[in-house]
Amino acid sequence: MHTLGIIGSGNIGAAIARLATAAGIPVVVANSRGPETLTDLVAELGPLATAGTVEQAADAGEIVVLSVPLTAATAIPAELLEGKTVVDTSNYYPFRDGRIAELDAEEVTTSELVQHHFAGARLVKAFSNILAHHIPALARPAGTTDRTALPIAGNDATAKTQVAELIDGLGFDAVDAGALAESWRFEPEAAGYTRLYLADPATPAEQMLEAAAAPVTAATLTSALEGAQRVRVAERTF
């Protein structure tokens, strides 16, 4: 597969980078602090990984993973991702991002907001509904009986096919959750969000970052997405 650009070296971005290099996919990883701060991560990832600037990661390949806080995502110059297929892992967390009126009013979903900023990109929401430590724990080769499914949402069919193929190469099945307008089905606190992947769904919130994962089949995920009730965004504090 062609080189994957990854903007964001936090938990999700780093987890995707690890799966990508393990699958033989070259990556260019960037963060807001500069390539010199990525020495340890790149050394861990091995010869298929390169540290770069945000511009270099954006230019690295046809697909770019955008894995930074929501307010940082919309601060990136839109022209950097012009013509790219963008894997958007962002979520709206009011405690971190502050209140965003368009989202609180449910005028748009989080990824619609990001898509509006990157109008020339083909945005696909993915890897936004799973805890970072569950990504390596649940990745499995194609054809295994305990393979986990992840939802994707986007407005461009070709881009969704590209991202589904990437997700397959990284060790997961992909379930099409519809357009970006439907991505609320796996946003925070909705049925398709992180708790679905817990071995014990009753795990207290304060223990989730260390909690064990359990596989989620495509059928189980599809059922959760179809039965999801829209969370009132303005009432969310998480």
PDB file of C-alpha atoms in Angstrom:
ATOM      1  CA  MET A   1       0.000   0.000   0.000  1.00  0.00           C
ATOM      2  CA  HIS A   2       1.100   3.572  -0.624  1.00  0.00           C
ATOM      3  CA  THR A   3       2.530   5.719   2.164  1.00  0.00           C
ATOM      4  CA  LEU A   4       0.074   6.810   4.851  1.00  0.00           C
ATOM      5  CA  GLY A   5       0.301  10.322   6.254  1.00  0.00           C
ATOM      6  CA  ILE A   6      -0.596  10.642   9.928  1.00  0.00           C
ATOM      7  CA  ILE A   7      -1.150  14.069  11.443  1.00  0.00           C
ATOM      8  CA  GLY A   8      -1.201  13.582  15.190  1.00  0.00           C
ATOM      9  CA  SER A   9       1.062  11.388  17.298  1.00  0.00           C
ATOM     10  CA  GLY A  10      -1.227  10.959  20.276  1.00  0.00           C
ATOM     11  CA  ASN A  11      -2.690   7.652  21.413  1.00  0.00           C
ATOM     12  CA  ILE A  12      -4.941   7.009  18.399  1.00  0.00           C
ATOM     13  CA  GLY A  13      -2.480   8.282  15.793  1.00  0.00           C
ATOM     14  CA  ALA A  14       0.354   6.249  17.294  1.00  0.00           C
ATOM     15  CA  ALA A  15      -1.804   3.109  17.491  1.00  0.00           C
ATOM     16  CA  ILE A  16      -2.721   3.414  13.810  1.00  0.00           C
ATOM     17  CA  ALA A  17       0.932   4.010  12.939  1.00  0.00           C
ATOM     18  CA  ARG A  18       1.937   0.822  14.778  1.00  0.00           C
ATOM     19  CA  LEU A  19      -0.638  -1.274  12.935  1.00  0.00           C
ATOM     20  CA  ALA A  20       0.288   0.299   9.610  1.00  0.00           C
ATOM     21  CA  THR A  21       4.019  -0.373   9.867  1.00  0.00           C
ATOM     22  CA  ALA A  22       3.327  -3.897  11.138  1.00  0.00           C
ATOM     23  CA  ALA A  23       1.248  -4.409   7.974  1.00  0.00           C
ATOM     24  CA  GLY A  24       4.074  -3.157   5.762  1.00  0.00           C
ATOM     25  CA  ILE A  25       2.616   0.300   5.137  1.00  0.00           C
ATOM     26  CA  PRO A  26       5.126   3.202   5.215  1.00  0.00           C
ATOM     27  CA  VAL A  27       4.034   6.136   7.368  1.00  0.00           C
ATOM     28  CA  VAL A  28       5.010   9.774   7.729  1.00  0.00           C
ATOM     29  CA  VAL A  29       4.022  10.957  11.199  1.00  0.00           C
ATOM     30  CA  ALA A  30       3.700  14.594  12.230  1.00  0.00           C
ATOM     31  CA  ASN A  31       2.579  16.573  15.233  1.00  0.00           C
ATOM     32  CA  SER A  32       2.328  20.220  16.197  1.00  0.00           C
ATOM     33  CA  ARG A  33       5.638  20.162  18.083  1.00  0.00           C
ATOM     34  CA  GLY A  34       7.886  19.228  15.174  1.00  0.00           C
ATOM     35  CA  PRO A  35       9.656  16.120  13.815  1.00  0.00           C
ATOM     36  CA  GLU A  36      12.412  16.277  16.426  1.00  0.00           C
ATOM     37  CA  THR A  37       9.881  15.327  19.119  1.00  0.00           C
ATOM     38  CA  LEU A  38       9.002  12.080  17.320  1.00  0.00           C
ATOM     39  CA  THR A  39      12.403  10.399  17.529  1.00  0.00           C
ATOM     40  CA  ASP A  40      11.360   7.746  20.048  1.00  0.00           C
ATOM     41  CA  LEU A  41       8.118   6.871  18.257  1.00  0.00           C
ATOM     42  CA  VAL A  42       9.791   6.575  14.862  1.00  0.00           C
ATOM     43  CA  ALA A  43      12.560   4.415  16.347  1.00  0.00           C
ATOM     44  CA  GLU A  44       9.917   2.139  17.831  1.00  0.00           C
ATOM     45  CA  LEU A  45       8.004   1.931  14.546  1.00  0.00           C
ATOM     46  CA  GLY A  46      11.077   0.968  12.576  1.00  0.00           C
ATOM     47  CA  PRO A  47      12.370   1.628   9.051  1.00  0.00           C
ATOM     48  CA  LEU A  48       8.923   2.138   7.500  1.00  0.00           C
ATOM     49  CA  ALA A  49       8.315   5.224   9.651  1.00  0.00           C
ATOM     50  CA  THR A  50       9.482   8.778   9.061  1.00  0.00           C
ATOM     51  CA  ALA A  51       8.948  11.870  11.164  1.00  0.00           C
ATOM     52  CA  GLY A  52       7.865  14.914   9.222  1.00  0.00           C
ATOM     53  CA  THR A  53       6.177  18.257   9.415  1.00  0.00           C
ATOM     54  CA  VAL A  54       2.412  18.559   9.152  1.00  0.00           C
ATOM     55  CA  GLU A  55       2.926  19.643   5.547  1.00  0.00           C
ATOM     56  CA  GLN A  56       5.058  16.571   4.793  1.00  0.00           C
ATOM     57  CA  ALA A  57       2.558  14.179   6.375  1.00  0.00           C
ATOM     58  CA  ALA A  58      -0.265  15.814   4.423  1.00  0.00           C
ATOM     59  CA  ASP A  59       1.696  15.418   1.195  1.00  0.00           C
ATOM     60  CA  ALA A  60       2.896  11.867   1.880  1.00  0.00           C
ATOM     61  CA  GLY A  61       0.117   9.877   0.282  1.00  0.00           C
ATOM     62  CA  GLU A  62      -3.402   9.851  -1.033  1.00  0.00           C
ATOM     63  CA  ILE A  63      -4.801   8.926   2.403  1.00  0.00           C
ATOM     64  CA  VAL A  64      -4.060  11.050   5.469  1.00  0.00           C
ATOM     65  CA  VAL A  65      -5.104  10.208   9.004  1.00  0.00           C
ATOM     66  CA  LEU A  66      -6.156  13.322  10.926  1.00  0.00           C
ATOM     67  CA  SER A  67      -5.900  12.496  14.620  1.00  0.00           C
ATOM     68  CA  VAL A  68      -5.693  15.722  16.590  1.00  0.00           C
ATOM     69  CA  PRO A  69      -8.112  17.526  18.922  1.00  0.00           C
ATOM     70  CA  LEU A  70     -11.099  19.041  17.140  1.00  0.00           C
ATOM     71  CA  THR A  71     -10.010  22.652  17.551  1.00  0.00           C
ATOM     72  CA  ALA A  72      -6.511  21.769  16.292  1.00  0.00           C
ATOM     73  CA  ALA A  73      -7.979  20.013  13.244  1.00  0.00           C
ATOM     74  CA  THR A  74      -9.906  23.060  12.115  1.00  0.00           C
ATOM     75  CA  ALA A  75      -6.814  25.230  12.668  1.00  0.00           C
ATOM     76  CA  ILE A  76      -4.840  23.317  10.002  1.00  0.00           C
ATOM     77  CA  PRO A  77      -4.797  25.188   6.676  1.00  0.00           C
ATOM     78  CA  ALA A  78      -7.500  23.623   4.504  1.00  0.00           C
ATOM     79  CA  GLU A  79      -5.358  23.648   1.370  1.00  0.00           C
ATOM     80  CA  LEU A  80      -2.920  21.122   2.873  1.00  0.00           C
ATOM     81  CA  LEU A  81      -5.491  18.341   2.493  1.00  0.00           C
ATOM     82  CA  GLU A  82      -6.962  19.455  -0.827  1.00  0.00           C
ATOM     83  CA  GLY A  83      -7.785  16.403  -2.934  1.00  0.00           C
ATOM     84  CA  LYS A  84      -6.877  13.930  -0.164  1.00  0.00           C
ATOM     85  CA  THR A  85      -8.908  11.164   1.393  1.00  0.00           C
ATOM     86  CA  VAL A  86      -8.875  12.050   5.082  1.00  0.00           C
ATOM     87  CA  VAL A  87      -9.515   9.606   7.917  1.00  0.00           C
ATOM     88  CA  ASP A  88     -11.035  11.823  10.598  1.00  0.00           C
ATOM     89  CA  THR A  89     -10.715  10.404  14.120  1.00  0.00           C
ATOM     90  CA  SER A  90     -11.943  13.540  15.874  1.00  0.00           C
ATOM     91  CA  ASN A  91     -14.669  13.856  18.482  1.00  0.00           C
ATOM     92  CA  TYR A  92     -16.222  16.803  20.270  1.00  0.00           C
ATOM     93  CA  TYR A  93     -15.323  16.866  23.945  1.00  0.00           C
ATOM     94  CA  PRO A  94     -16.678  20.072  25.524  1.00  0.00           C
ATOM     95  CA  PHE A  95     -14.465  19.695  28.611  1.00  0.00           C
ATOM     96  CA  ARG A  96     -11.443  19.937  26.271  1.00  0.00           C
ATOM     97  CA  ASP A  97     -12.688  21.863  23.225  1.00  0.00           C
ATOM     98  CA  GLY A  98     -14.972  24.377  24.916  1.00  0.00           C
ATOM     99  CA  ARG A  99     -18.557  24.793  23.742  1.00  0.00           C
ATOM    100  CA  ILE A 100     -19.050  24.908  19.972  1.00  0.00           C
ATOM    101  CA  ALA A 101     -22.428  26.419  19.116  1.00  0.00           C
ATOM    102  CA  GLU A 102     -22.957  24.604  15.795  1.00  0.00           C
ATOM    103  CA  LEU A 103     -22.428  21.239  17.460  1.00  0.00           C
ATOM    104  CA  ASP A 104     -24.479  22.021  20.561  1.00  0.00           C
ATOM    105  CA  ALA A 105     -27.355  23.084  18.296  1.00  0.00           C
ATOM    106  CA  GLU A 106     -26.942  19.838  16.305  1.00  0.00           C
ATOM    107  CA  GLU A 107     -26.771  21.831  13.075  1.00  0.00           C
ATOM    108  CA  VAL A 108     -23.906  19.552  11.984  1.00  0.00           C
ATOM    109  CA  THR A 109     -22.090  16.491  13.275  1.00  0.00           C
ATOM    110  CA  THR A 110     -18.479  16.785  14.356  1.00  0.00           C
ATOM    111  CA  SER A 111     -17.155  15.376  11.083  1.00  0.00           C
ATOM    112  CA  GLU A 112     -19.471  17.594   9.034  1.00  0.00           C
ATOM    113  CA  LEU A 113     -17.864  20.537  10.834  1.00  0.00           C
ATOM    114  CA  VAL A 114     -14.397  19.228   9.931  1.00  0.00           C
ATOM    115  CA  GLN A 115     -15.504  18.519   6.346  1.00  0.00           C
ATOM    116  CA  HIS A 116     -16.769  22.083   5.994  1.00  0.00           C
ATOM    117  CA  HIS A 117     -13.283  23.293   6.940  1.00  0.00           C
ATOM    118  CA  PHE A 118     -11.511  20.875   4.575  1.00  0.00           C
ATOM    119  CA  ALA A 119     -13.979  21.430   1.762  1.00  0.00           C
ATOM    120  CA  GLY A 120     -11.616  20.116  -0.897  1.00  0.00           C
ATOM    121  CA  ALA A 121     -10.903  16.837   0.912  1.00  0.00           C
ATOM    122  CA  ARG A 122     -12.898  13.602   0.999  1.00  0.00           C
ATOM    123  CA  LEU A 123     -13.514  13.031   4.693  1.00  0.00           C
ATOM    124  CA  VAL A 124     -14.278   9.637   6.213  1.00  0.00           C
ATOM    125  CA  LYS A 125     -14.902   9.356   9.942  1.00  0.00           C
ATOM    126  CA  ALA A 126     -13.216   6.267  11.407  1.00  0.00           C
ATOM    127  CA  PHE A 127     -11.229   5.099  14.448  1.00  0.00           C
ATOM    128  CA  SER A 128     -13.131   7.699  16.476  1.00  0.00           C
ATOM    129  CA  ASN A 129     -15.286   5.286  18.471  1.00  0.00           C
ATOM    130  CA  ILE A 130     -12.676   2.949  19.946  1.00  0.00           C
ATOM    131  CA  LEU A 131     -10.240   3.426  22.812  1.00  0.00           C
ATOM    132  CA  ALA A 132      -6.600   3.645  21.738  1.00  0.00           C
ATOM    133  CA  HIS A 133      -5.468   0.625  23.747  1.00  0.00           C
ATOM    134  CA  HIS A 134      -8.256  -1.472  22.202  1.00  0.00           C
ATOM    135  CA  ILE A 135      -6.936  -0.888  18.672  1.00  0.00           C
ATOM    136  CA  PRO A 136      -3.905  -3.216  18.929  1.00  0.00           C
ATOM    137  CA  ALA A 137      -5.792  -5.550  21.271  1.00  0.00           C
ATOM    138  CA  LEU A 138      -8.584  -6.213  18.766  1.00  0.00           C
ATOM    139  CA  ALA A 139      -6.732  -6.159  15.429  1.00  0.00           C
ATOM    140  CA  ARG A 140      -6.938  -9.545  13.682  1.00  0.00           C
ATOM    141  CA  PRO A 141      -5.996 -10.943  10.245  1.00  0.00           C
ATOM    142  CA  ALA A 142      -8.732 -11.160   7.626  1.00  0.00           C
ATOM    143  CA  GLY A 143     -10.875 -14.261   7.878  1.00  0.00           C
ATOM    144  CA  THR A 144     -10.502 -14.858  11.613  1.00  0.00           C
ATOM    145  CA  THR A 145     -13.693 -15.657  13.487  1.00  0.00           C
ATOM    146  CA  ASP A 146     -13.101 -13.078  16.224  1.00  0.00           C
ATOM    147  CA  ARG A 147     -12.442 -10.113  13.946  1.00  0.00           C
ATOM    148  CA  THR A 148     -13.766  -6.767  15.157  1.00  0.00           C
ATOM    149  CA  ALA A 149     -15.677  -4.269  13.023  1.00  0.00           C
ATOM    150  CA  LEU A 150     -15.341  -0.495  13.035  1.00  0.00           C
ATOM    151  CA  PRO A 151     -17.851   1.987  11.603  1.00  0.00           C
ATOM    152  CA  ILE A 152     -17.057   4.452   8.857  1.00  0.00           C
ATOM    153  CA  ALA A 153     -19.092   7.410   7.651  1.00  0.00           C
ATOM    154  CA  GLY A 154     -18.530   9.709   4.723  1.00  0.00           C
ATOM    155  CA  ASN A 155     -20.116  11.498   1.806  1.00  0.00           C
ATOM    156  CA  ASP A 156     -17.826  10.135  -0.919  1.00  0.00           C
ATOM    157  CA  ALA A 157     -18.277   6.481  -1.897  1.00  0.00           C
ATOM    158  CA  THR A 158     -14.808   6.128  -3.404  1.00  0.00           C
ATOM    159  CA  ALA A 159     -13.164   7.544  -0.293  1.00  0.00           C
ATOM    160  CA  LYS A 160     -15.142   5.161   1.912  1.00  0.00           C
ATOM    161  CA  THR A 161     -13.959   2.233  -0.203  1.00  0.00           C
ATOM    162  CA  GLN A 162     -10.354   3.413   0.179  1.00  0.00           C
ATOM    163  CA  VAL A 163     -10.671   3.738   3.936  1.00  0.00           C
ATOM    164  CA  ALA A 164     -12.448   0.382   4.263  1.00  0.00           C
ATOM    165  CA  GLU A 165      -9.525  -1.220   2.422  1.00  0.00           C
ATOM    166  CA  LEU A 166      -7.063   0.510   4.750  1.00  0.00           C
ATOM    167  CA  ILE A 167      -9.004  -0.625   7.810  1.00  0.00           C
ATOM    168  CA  ASP A 168      -9.038  -4.180   6.457  1.00  0.00           C
ATOM    169  CA  GLY A 169      -5.263  -4.048   6.041  1.00  0.00           C
ATOM    170  CA  LEU A 170      -4.883  -2.842   9.608  1.00  0.00           C
ATOM    171  CA  GLY A 171      -6.887  -5.757  11.005  1.00  0.00           C
ATOM    172  CA  PHE A 172     -10.565  -4.805  11.163  1.00  0.00           C
ATOM    173  CA  ASP A 173     -13.779  -5.140   9.191  1.00  0.00           C
ATOM    174  CA  ALA A 174     -15.528  -1.905   8.207  1.00  0.00           C
ATOM    175  CA  VAL A 175     -19.252  -1.222   8.520  1.00  0.00           C
ATOM    176  CA  ASP A 176     -20.686   1.630   6.456  1.00  0.00           C
ATOM    177  CA  ALA A 177     -22.686   3.828   8.827  1.00  0.00           C
ATOM    178  CA  GLY A 178     -23.823   6.190   6.083  1.00  0.00           C
ATOM    179  CA  ALA A 179     -23.080   9.825   5.354  1.00  0.00           C
ATOM    180  CA  LEU A 180     -21.313  12.211   7.725  1.00  0.00           C
ATOM    181  CA  ALA A 181     -24.759  13.408   8.830  1.00  0.00           C
ATOM    182  CA  GLU A 182     -25.302   9.922  10.309  1.00  0.00           C
ATOM    183  CA  SER A 183     -21.978   9.777  12.144  1.00  0.00           C
ATOM    184  CA  TRP A 184     -23.682  10.816  15.396  1.00  0.00           C
ATOM    185  CA  ARG A 185     -24.507   7.110  15.731  1.00  0.00           C
ATOM    186  CA  PHE A 186     -20.943   6.459  16.902  1.00  0.00           C
ATOM    187  CA  GLU A 187     -20.101   9.775  18.526  1.00  0.00           C
ATOM    188  CA  PRO A 188     -19.477   9.997  22.311  1.00  0.00           C
ATOM    189  CA  GLU A 189     -22.136   8.375  24.503  1.00  0.00           C
ATOM    190  CA  ALA A 190     -24.022   6.923  21.512  1.00  0.00           C
ATOM    191  CA  ALA A 191     -24.567   3.178  21.056  1.00  0.00           C
ATOM    192  CA  GLY A 192     -21.687   2.778  18.604  1.00  0.00           C
ATOM    193  CA  TYR A 193     -19.138   4.492  20.832  1.00  0.00           C
ATOM    194  CA  THR A 194     -16.345   2.947  22.934  1.00  0.00           C
ATOM    195  CA  ARG A 195     -18.343   1.066  25.575  1.00  0.00           C
ATOM    196  CA  LEU A 196     -19.486  -1.354  22.867  1.00  0.00           C
ATOM    197  CA  TYR A 197     -15.934  -2.747  22.730  1.00  0.00           C
ATOM    198  CA  LEU A 198     -15.509  -3.364  26.450  1.00  0.00           C
ATOM    199  CA  ALA A 199     -15.257  -6.925  27.709  1.00  0.00           C
ATOM    200  CA  ASP A 200     -17.442  -5.720  30.586  1.00  0.00           C
ATOM    201  CA  PRO A 201     -19.885  -3.071  29.313  1.00  0.00           C
ATOM    202  CA  ALA A 202     -20.680  -2.123  32.916  1.00  0.00           C
ATOM    203  CA  THR A 203     -17.116  -0.955  33.551  1.00  0.00           C
ATOM    204  CA  PRO A 204     -17.166   2.380  35.432  1.00  0.00           C
ATOM    205  CA  ALA A 205     -16.127   5.321  33.276  1.00  0.00           C
ATOM    206  CA  GLU A 206     -13.074   6.038  35.397  1.00  0.00           C
ATOM    207  CA  GLN A 207     -11.732   2.526  34.697  1.00  0.00           C
ATOM    208  CA  MET A 208     -12.332   2.413  30.949  1.00  0.00           C
ATOM    209  CA  LEU A 209      -8.834   3.499  29.941  1.00  0.00           C
ATOM    210  CA  GLU A 210      -7.441   0.296  31.450  1.00  0.00           C
ATOM    211  CA  ALA A 211     -10.392  -2.003  30.735  1.00  0.00           C
ATOM    212  CA  ALA A 212     -10.080  -5.136  28.627  1.00  0.00           C
ATOM    213  CA  ALA A 213     -11.608  -5.283  25.155  1.00  0.00           C
ATOM    214  CA  ALA A 214     -13.854  -7.861  23.514  1.00  0.00           C
ATOM    215  CA  PRO A 215     -14.402  -8.441  19.767  1.00  0.00           C
ATOM    216  CA  VAL A 216     -17.413  -6.795  18.131  1.00  0.00           C
ATOM    217  CA  THR A 217     -18.699  -8.448  14.958  1.00  0.00           C
ATOM    218  CA  ALA A 218     -20.023  -6.541  11.973  1.00  0.00           C
ATOM    219  CA  ALA A 219     -23.530  -7.810  12.784  1.00  0.00           C
ATOM    220  CA  THR A 220     -23.312  -6.588  16.385  1.00  0.00           C
ATOM    221  CA  LEU A 221     -21.991  -3.205  15.318  1.00  0.00           C
ATOM    222  CA  THR A 222     -24.636  -2.831  12.625  1.00  0.00           C
ATOM    223  CA  SER A 223     -27.365  -3.561  15.160  1.00  0.00           C
ATOM    224  CA  ALA A 224     -25.935  -0.997  17.577  1.00  0.00           C
ATOM    225  CA  LEU A 225     -25.740   1.679  14.889  1.00  0.00           C
ATOM    226  CA  GLU A 226     -29.253   1.015  13.615  1.00  0.00           C
ATOM    227  CA  GLY A 227     -30.698   1.147  17.132  1.00  0.00           C
ATOM    228  CA  ALA A 228     -28.748   4.195  18.274  1.00  0.00           C
ATOM    229  CA  GLN A 229     -30.596   7.111  19.829  1.00  0.00           C
ATOM    230  CA  ARG A 230     -29.200  10.565  19.164  1.00  0.00           C
ATOM    231  CA  VAL A 231     -27.431  12.003  22.187  1.00  0.00           C
ATOM    232  CA  ARG A 232     -28.355  15.581  23.046  1.00  0.00           C
ATOM    233  CA  VAL A 233     -25.022  17.231  22.355  1.00  0.00           C
ATOM    234  CA  ALA A 234     -25.731  20.386  24.355  1.00  0.00           C
ATOM    235  CA  GLU A 235     -26.268  18.256  27.458  1.00  0.00           C
ATOM    236  CA  ARG A 236     -22.921  16.503  27.152  1.00  0.00           C
ATOM    237  CA  THR A 237     -20.080  17.547  29.391  1.00  0.00           C
ATOM    238  CA  PHE A 238     -17.691  14.737  28.390  1.00  0.00           C
TER     239      PHE A 238
END
